[in-house]
GROMACS .gro file of C-alpha atoms in nm:
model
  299
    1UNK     CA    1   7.351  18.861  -5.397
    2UNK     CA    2   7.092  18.949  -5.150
    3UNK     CA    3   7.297  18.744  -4.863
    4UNK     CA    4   7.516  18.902  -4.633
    5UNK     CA    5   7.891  18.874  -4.621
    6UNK     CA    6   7.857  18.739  -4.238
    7UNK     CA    7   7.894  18.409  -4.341
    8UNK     CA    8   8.255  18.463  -4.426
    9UNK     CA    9   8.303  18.619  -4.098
   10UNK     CA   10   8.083  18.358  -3.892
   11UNK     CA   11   8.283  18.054  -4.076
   12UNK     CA   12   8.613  18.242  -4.013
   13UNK     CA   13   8.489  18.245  -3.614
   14UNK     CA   14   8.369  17.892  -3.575
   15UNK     CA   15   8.689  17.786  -3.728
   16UNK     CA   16   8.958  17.961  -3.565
   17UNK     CA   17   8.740  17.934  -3.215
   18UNK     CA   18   8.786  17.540  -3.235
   19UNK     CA   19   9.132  17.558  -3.298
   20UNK     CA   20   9.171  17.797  -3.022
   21UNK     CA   21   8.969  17.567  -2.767
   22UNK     CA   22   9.087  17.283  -2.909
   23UNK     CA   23   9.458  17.401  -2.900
   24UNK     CA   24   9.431  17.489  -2.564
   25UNK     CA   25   9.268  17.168  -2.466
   26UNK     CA   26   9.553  16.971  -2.617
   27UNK     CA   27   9.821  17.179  -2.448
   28UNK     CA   28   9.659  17.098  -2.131
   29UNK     CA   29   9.636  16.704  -2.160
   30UNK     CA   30   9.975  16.718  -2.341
   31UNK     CA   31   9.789  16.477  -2.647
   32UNK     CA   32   9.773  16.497  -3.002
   33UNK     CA   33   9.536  16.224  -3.083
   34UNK     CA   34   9.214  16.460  -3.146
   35UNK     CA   35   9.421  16.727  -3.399
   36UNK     CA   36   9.292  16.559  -3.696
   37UNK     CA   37   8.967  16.457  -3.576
   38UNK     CA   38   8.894  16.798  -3.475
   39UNK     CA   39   9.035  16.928  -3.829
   40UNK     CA   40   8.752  16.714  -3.989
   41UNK     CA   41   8.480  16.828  -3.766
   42UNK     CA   42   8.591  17.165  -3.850
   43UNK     CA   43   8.514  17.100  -4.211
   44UNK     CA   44   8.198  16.978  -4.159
   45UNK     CA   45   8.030  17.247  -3.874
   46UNK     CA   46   8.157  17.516  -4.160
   47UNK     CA   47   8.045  17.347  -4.389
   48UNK     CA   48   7.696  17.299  -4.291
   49UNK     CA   49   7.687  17.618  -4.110
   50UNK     CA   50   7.771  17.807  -4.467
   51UNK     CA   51   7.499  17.648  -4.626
   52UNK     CA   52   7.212  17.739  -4.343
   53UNK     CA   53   7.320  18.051  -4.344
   54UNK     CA   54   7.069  18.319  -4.412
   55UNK     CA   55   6.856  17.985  -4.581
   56UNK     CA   56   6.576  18.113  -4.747
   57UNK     CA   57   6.411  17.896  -4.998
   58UNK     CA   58   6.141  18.123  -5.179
   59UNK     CA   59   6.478  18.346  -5.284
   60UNK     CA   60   6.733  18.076  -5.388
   61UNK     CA   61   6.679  17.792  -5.583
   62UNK     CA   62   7.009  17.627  -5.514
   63UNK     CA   63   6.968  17.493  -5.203
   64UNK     CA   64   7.016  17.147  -5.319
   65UNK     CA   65   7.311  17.202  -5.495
   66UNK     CA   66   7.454  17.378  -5.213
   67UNK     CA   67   7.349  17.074  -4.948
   68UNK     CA   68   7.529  16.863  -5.191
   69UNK     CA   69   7.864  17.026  -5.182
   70UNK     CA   70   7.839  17.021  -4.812
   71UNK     CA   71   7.754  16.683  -4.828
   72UNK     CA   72   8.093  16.622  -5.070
   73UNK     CA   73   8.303  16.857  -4.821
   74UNK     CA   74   8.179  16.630  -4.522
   75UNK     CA   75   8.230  16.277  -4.675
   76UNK     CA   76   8.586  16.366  -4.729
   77UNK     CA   77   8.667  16.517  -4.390
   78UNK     CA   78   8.399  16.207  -4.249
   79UNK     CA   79   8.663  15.957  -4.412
   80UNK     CA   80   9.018  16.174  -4.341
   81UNK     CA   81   8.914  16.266  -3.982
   82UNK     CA   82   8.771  15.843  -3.897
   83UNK     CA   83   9.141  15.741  -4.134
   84UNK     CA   84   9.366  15.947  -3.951
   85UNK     CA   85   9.202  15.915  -3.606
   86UNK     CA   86   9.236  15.551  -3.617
   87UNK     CA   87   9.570  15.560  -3.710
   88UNK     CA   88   9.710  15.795  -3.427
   89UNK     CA   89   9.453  15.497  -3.160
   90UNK     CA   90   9.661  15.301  -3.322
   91UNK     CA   91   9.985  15.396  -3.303
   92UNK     CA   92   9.955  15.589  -2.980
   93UNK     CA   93  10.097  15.922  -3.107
   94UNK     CA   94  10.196  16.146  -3.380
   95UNK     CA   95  10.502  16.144  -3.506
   96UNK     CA   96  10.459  16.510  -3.655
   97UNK     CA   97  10.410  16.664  -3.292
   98UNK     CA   98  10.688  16.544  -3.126
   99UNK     CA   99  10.881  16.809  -3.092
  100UNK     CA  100  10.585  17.028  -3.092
  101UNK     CA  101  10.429  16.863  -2.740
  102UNK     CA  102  10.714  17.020  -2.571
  103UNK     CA  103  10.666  17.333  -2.638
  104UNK     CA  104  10.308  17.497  -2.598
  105UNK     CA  105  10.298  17.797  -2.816
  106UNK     CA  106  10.427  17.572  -3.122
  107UNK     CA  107  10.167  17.341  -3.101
  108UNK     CA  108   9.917  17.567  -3.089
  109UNK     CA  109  10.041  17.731  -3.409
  110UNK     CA  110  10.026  17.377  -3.552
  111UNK     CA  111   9.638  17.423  -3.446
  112UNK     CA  112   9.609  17.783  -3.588
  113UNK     CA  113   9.763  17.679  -3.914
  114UNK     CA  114   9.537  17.382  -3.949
  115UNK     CA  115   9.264  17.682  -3.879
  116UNK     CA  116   9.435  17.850  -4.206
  117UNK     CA  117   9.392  17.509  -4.392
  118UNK     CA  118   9.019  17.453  -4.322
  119UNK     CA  119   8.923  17.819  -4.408
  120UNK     CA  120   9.116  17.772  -4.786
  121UNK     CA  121   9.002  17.438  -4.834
  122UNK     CA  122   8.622  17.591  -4.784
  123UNK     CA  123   8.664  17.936  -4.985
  124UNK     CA  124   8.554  17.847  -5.316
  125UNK     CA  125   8.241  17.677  -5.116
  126UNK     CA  126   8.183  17.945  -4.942
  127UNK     CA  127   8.150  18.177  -5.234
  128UNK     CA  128   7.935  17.996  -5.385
  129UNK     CA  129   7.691  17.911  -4.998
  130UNK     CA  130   7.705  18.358  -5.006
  131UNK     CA  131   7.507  18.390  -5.343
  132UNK     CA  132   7.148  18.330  -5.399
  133UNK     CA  133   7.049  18.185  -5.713
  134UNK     CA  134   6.749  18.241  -5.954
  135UNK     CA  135   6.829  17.973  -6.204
  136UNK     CA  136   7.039  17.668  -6.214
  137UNK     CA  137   7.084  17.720  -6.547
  138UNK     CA  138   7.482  17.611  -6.482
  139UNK     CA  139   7.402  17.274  -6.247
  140UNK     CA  140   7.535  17.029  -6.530
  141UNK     CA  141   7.904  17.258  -6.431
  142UNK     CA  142   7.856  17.175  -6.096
  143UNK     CA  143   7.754  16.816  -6.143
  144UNK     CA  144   8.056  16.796  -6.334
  145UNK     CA  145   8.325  16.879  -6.061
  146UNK     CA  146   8.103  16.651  -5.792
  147UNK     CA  147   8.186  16.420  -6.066
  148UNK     CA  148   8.569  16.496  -6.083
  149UNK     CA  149   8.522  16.516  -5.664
  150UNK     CA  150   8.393  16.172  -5.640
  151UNK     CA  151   8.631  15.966  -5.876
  152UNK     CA  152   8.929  16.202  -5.667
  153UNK     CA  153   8.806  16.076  -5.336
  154UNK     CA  154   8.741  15.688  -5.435
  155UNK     CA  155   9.107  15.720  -5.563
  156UNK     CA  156   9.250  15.833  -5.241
  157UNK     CA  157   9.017  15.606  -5.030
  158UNK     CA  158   9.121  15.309  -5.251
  159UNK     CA  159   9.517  15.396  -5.211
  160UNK     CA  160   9.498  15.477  -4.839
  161UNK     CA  161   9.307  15.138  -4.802
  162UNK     CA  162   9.563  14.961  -5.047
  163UNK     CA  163   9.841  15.101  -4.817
  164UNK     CA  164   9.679  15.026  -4.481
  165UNK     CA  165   9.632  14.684  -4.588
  166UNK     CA  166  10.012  14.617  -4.718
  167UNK     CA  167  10.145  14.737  -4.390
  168UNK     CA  168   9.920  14.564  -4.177
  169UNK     CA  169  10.077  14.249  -4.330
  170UNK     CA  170  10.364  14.138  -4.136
  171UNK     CA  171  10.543  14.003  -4.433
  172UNK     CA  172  10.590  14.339  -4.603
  173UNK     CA  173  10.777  14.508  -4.279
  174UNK     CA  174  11.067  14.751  -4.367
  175UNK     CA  175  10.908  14.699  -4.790
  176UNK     CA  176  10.748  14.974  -5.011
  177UNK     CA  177  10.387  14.910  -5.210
  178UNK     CA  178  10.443  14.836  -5.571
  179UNK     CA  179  10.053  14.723  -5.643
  180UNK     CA  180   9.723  14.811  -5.666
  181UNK     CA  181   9.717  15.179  -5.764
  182UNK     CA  182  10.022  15.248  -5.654
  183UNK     CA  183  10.187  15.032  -5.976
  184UNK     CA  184  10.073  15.334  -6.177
  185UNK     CA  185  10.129  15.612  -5.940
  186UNK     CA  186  10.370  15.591  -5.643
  187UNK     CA  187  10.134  15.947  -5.448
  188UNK     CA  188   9.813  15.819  -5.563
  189UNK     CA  189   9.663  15.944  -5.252
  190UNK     CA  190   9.770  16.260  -5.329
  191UNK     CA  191   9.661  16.237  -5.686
  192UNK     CA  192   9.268  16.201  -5.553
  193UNK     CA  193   9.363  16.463  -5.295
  194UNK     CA  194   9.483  16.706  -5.565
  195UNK     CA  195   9.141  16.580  -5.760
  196UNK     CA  196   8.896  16.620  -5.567
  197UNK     CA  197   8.976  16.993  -5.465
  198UNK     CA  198   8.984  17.112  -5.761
  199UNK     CA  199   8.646  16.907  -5.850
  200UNK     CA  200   8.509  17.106  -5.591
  201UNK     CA  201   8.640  17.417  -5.701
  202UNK     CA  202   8.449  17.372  -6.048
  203UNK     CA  203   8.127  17.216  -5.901
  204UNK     CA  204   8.125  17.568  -5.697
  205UNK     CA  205   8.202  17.809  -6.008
  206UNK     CA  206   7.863  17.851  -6.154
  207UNK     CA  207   7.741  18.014  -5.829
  208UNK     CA  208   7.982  18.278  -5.790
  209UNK     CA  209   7.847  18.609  -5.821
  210UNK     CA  210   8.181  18.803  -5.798
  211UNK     CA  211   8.477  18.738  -6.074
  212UNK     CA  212   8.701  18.796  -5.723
  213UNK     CA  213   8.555  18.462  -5.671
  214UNK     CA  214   8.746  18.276  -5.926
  215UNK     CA  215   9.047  18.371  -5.731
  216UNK     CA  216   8.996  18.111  -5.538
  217UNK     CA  217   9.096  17.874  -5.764
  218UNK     CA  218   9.440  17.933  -5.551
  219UNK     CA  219   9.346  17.772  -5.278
  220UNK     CA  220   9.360  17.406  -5.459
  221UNK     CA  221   9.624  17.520  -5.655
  222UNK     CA  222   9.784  17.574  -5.277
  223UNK     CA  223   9.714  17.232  -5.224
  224UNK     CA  224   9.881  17.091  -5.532
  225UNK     CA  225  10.184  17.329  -5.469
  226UNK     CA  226  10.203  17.212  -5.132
  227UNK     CA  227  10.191  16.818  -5.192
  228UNK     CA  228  10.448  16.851  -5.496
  229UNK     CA  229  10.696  17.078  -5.401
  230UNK     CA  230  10.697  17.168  -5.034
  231UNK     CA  231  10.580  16.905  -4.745
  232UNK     CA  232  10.421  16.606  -4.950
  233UNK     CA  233  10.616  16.435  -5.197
  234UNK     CA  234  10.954  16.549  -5.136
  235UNK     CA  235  10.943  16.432  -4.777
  236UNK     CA  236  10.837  16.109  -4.919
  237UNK     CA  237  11.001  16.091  -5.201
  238UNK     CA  238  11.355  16.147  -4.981
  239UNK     CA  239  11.249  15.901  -4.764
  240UNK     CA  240  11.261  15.670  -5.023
  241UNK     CA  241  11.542  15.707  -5.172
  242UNK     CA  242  11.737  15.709  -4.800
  243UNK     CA  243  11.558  15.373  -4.737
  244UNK     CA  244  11.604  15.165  -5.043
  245UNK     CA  245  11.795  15.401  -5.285
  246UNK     CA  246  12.067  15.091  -5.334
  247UNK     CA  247  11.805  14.857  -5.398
  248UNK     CA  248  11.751  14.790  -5.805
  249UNK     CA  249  11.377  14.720  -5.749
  250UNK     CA  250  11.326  15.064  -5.619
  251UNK     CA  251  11.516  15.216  -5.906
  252UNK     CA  252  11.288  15.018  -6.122
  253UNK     CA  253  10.949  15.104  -5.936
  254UNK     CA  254  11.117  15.502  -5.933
  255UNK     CA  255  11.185  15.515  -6.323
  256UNK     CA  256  10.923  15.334  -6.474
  257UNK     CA  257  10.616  15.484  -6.211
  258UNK     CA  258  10.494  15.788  -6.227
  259UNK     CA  259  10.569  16.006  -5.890
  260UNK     CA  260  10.197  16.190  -5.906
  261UNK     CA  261   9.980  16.145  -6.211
  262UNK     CA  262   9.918  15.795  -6.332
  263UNK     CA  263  10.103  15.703  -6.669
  264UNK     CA  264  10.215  16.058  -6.738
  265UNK     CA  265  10.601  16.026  -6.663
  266UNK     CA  266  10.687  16.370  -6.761
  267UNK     CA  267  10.580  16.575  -6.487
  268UNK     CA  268  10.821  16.447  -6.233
  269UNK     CA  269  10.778  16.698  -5.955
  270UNK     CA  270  11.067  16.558  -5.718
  271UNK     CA  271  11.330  16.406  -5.875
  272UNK     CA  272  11.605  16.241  -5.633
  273UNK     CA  273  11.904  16.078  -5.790
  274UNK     CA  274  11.891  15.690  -5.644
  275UNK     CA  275  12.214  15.722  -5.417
  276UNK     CA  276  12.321  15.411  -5.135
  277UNK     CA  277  12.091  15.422  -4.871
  278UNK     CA  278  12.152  15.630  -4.579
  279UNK     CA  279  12.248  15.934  -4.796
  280UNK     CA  280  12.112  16.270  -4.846
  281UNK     CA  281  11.844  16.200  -4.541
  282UNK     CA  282  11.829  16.077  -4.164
  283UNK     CA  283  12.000  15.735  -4.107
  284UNK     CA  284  11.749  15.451  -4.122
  285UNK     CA  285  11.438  15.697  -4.189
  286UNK     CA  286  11.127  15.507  -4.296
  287UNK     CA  287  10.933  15.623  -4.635
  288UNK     CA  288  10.653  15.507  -4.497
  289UNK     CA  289  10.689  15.666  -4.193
  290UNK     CA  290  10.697  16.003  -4.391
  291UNK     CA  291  10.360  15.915  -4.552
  292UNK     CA  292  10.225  15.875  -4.180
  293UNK     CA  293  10.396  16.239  -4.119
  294UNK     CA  294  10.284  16.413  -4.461
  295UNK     CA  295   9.972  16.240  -4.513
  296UNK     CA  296   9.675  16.539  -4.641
  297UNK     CA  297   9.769  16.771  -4.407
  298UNK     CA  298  10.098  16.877  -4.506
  299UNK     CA  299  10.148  17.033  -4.144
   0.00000   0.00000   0.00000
């Protein structure tokens, strides 16, 4: 590669800068409501400002494919940020920062560890915005994973939409979603979320001009471990059960659903025994309150 390795550097600055200002900002006004918002625009800025970098046309040929994995990075953050935005308007605060808003130094290492999310989330990208290409011999890869990227995203999209809708109806208060996509998968937001990382991952392969590159396969792999085993489903998943673990429908929906991938009921990554409500969890706690809480982020 003829580029220089600034642009990790620069990307690394912008990112962590508009945490820090950010962070500071919402210390001072004592709000939440832009943390998500500000995540996405992070996405996007680095995004953009990765692929600029250093542009020069008469020595790389892959400028395209480079704009369009921007593009892919920014339509996802464009829909999280506008989703989750409208949902903390609408709900006049986040539930995750309670505690948080009282005391200033944790929230802002809630801001510096969304910082650490952005910057993992765009490595592979990044890797492959530092090379300059002389033949896109290995575009058909890439178009590939913005395949795999796209039918991730319109999964999640769909299933957030499915969900908003559902609880927006009065009728279904205090009920869980059995329909739509979630009668085959009962995460299939994260599913697409899962998805669409890794589609990115592969659609940025072809350009990396380092094997150390491929390492960053970890960082959706981070993303999958995180949403199956540490803040994602098992928050939800406990919230459940707590909620309507008495209930025979839910043991029905539980054992004949698949918790993450749809149809495939053998990779149960959270398994909860169905117990009376109000054990093993917080009296009266909400599952779909913990989607609110664990929704993407996993903060």
């Amino acid at each position: 590669s003829t580029q220089s390795t600034g642009i990790f550097y620069l990307t690394l600055i912008v990112d962590f800068g508009l945490q820090l200002i950010f962070g500071l900002l919402s210390i001072l006004l004592k709000t939440e409501k832009f943390y998500d918002f500000i995540g996405a625009l992070t996405h996007i800025s680095c995004a953009f400002l990765g692929v600029f970098y250093n542009w020069d046309t008469t020595k790389d040929i892959s400028f395209e494919a480079k704009l369009i994995q921007a593009v892919c990075i920014s339509l996802w953050a464009g829909k999280l940020g506008a989703f989750l935005f409208y949902r903390v308007i609408k709900a006049g605060s986040d539930s995750r920062f309670e505690e948080a808003k009282k005391k200033p130094l944790v929230l802002l290492i809630y801001w510096m560890l969304q910082g650490v999310w952005v910057y993992l989330n765009l490595l592979p990208s990044l890797f492959m915005f530092y090379t300059d290409v002389k033949d896109n011999k290995l575009l058909y890869v890439s178009i590939i994973g913005w395949v795999v990227f796209l039918f991730g995203l319109v999964f999640e999209t769909v299933s957030d939409y499915q969900k908003t809708v559902f609880r927006n109806n009065p009728s279904n208060k205090g009920r869980f979603i059995t329909t739509g996509l979630w009668s085959i998968s009962r995460h299939p937001n994260y599913f697409g979320e899962i998805v669409l990382w890794f589609g990115l991952f592969i659609a940025a392969a072809p350009y990396f001009s380092t094997p150390y590159a491929f390492i960053t396969v970890l960082c959706p792999t981070l993303t999958a471990v995180q949403i199956c085993f540490l803040s994602g489903i098992p928050l939800l998943e406990k919230g459940g059960i707590t909620r309507w673990g008495n209930e025979e429908a839910y043991a029905k929906y539980v054992s004949s659903v698949s918790v993450l991938v749809p149809f495939v009921m053998c990779c149960e990554c959270y398994k909860v025994p169905l117990t009376a409500a109000g054990e093993g969890g917080r009296s009266g706690y909400n599952s779909t309150d913990a989607l609110e809480e664990g929704n993407q982020q996993g903060v």
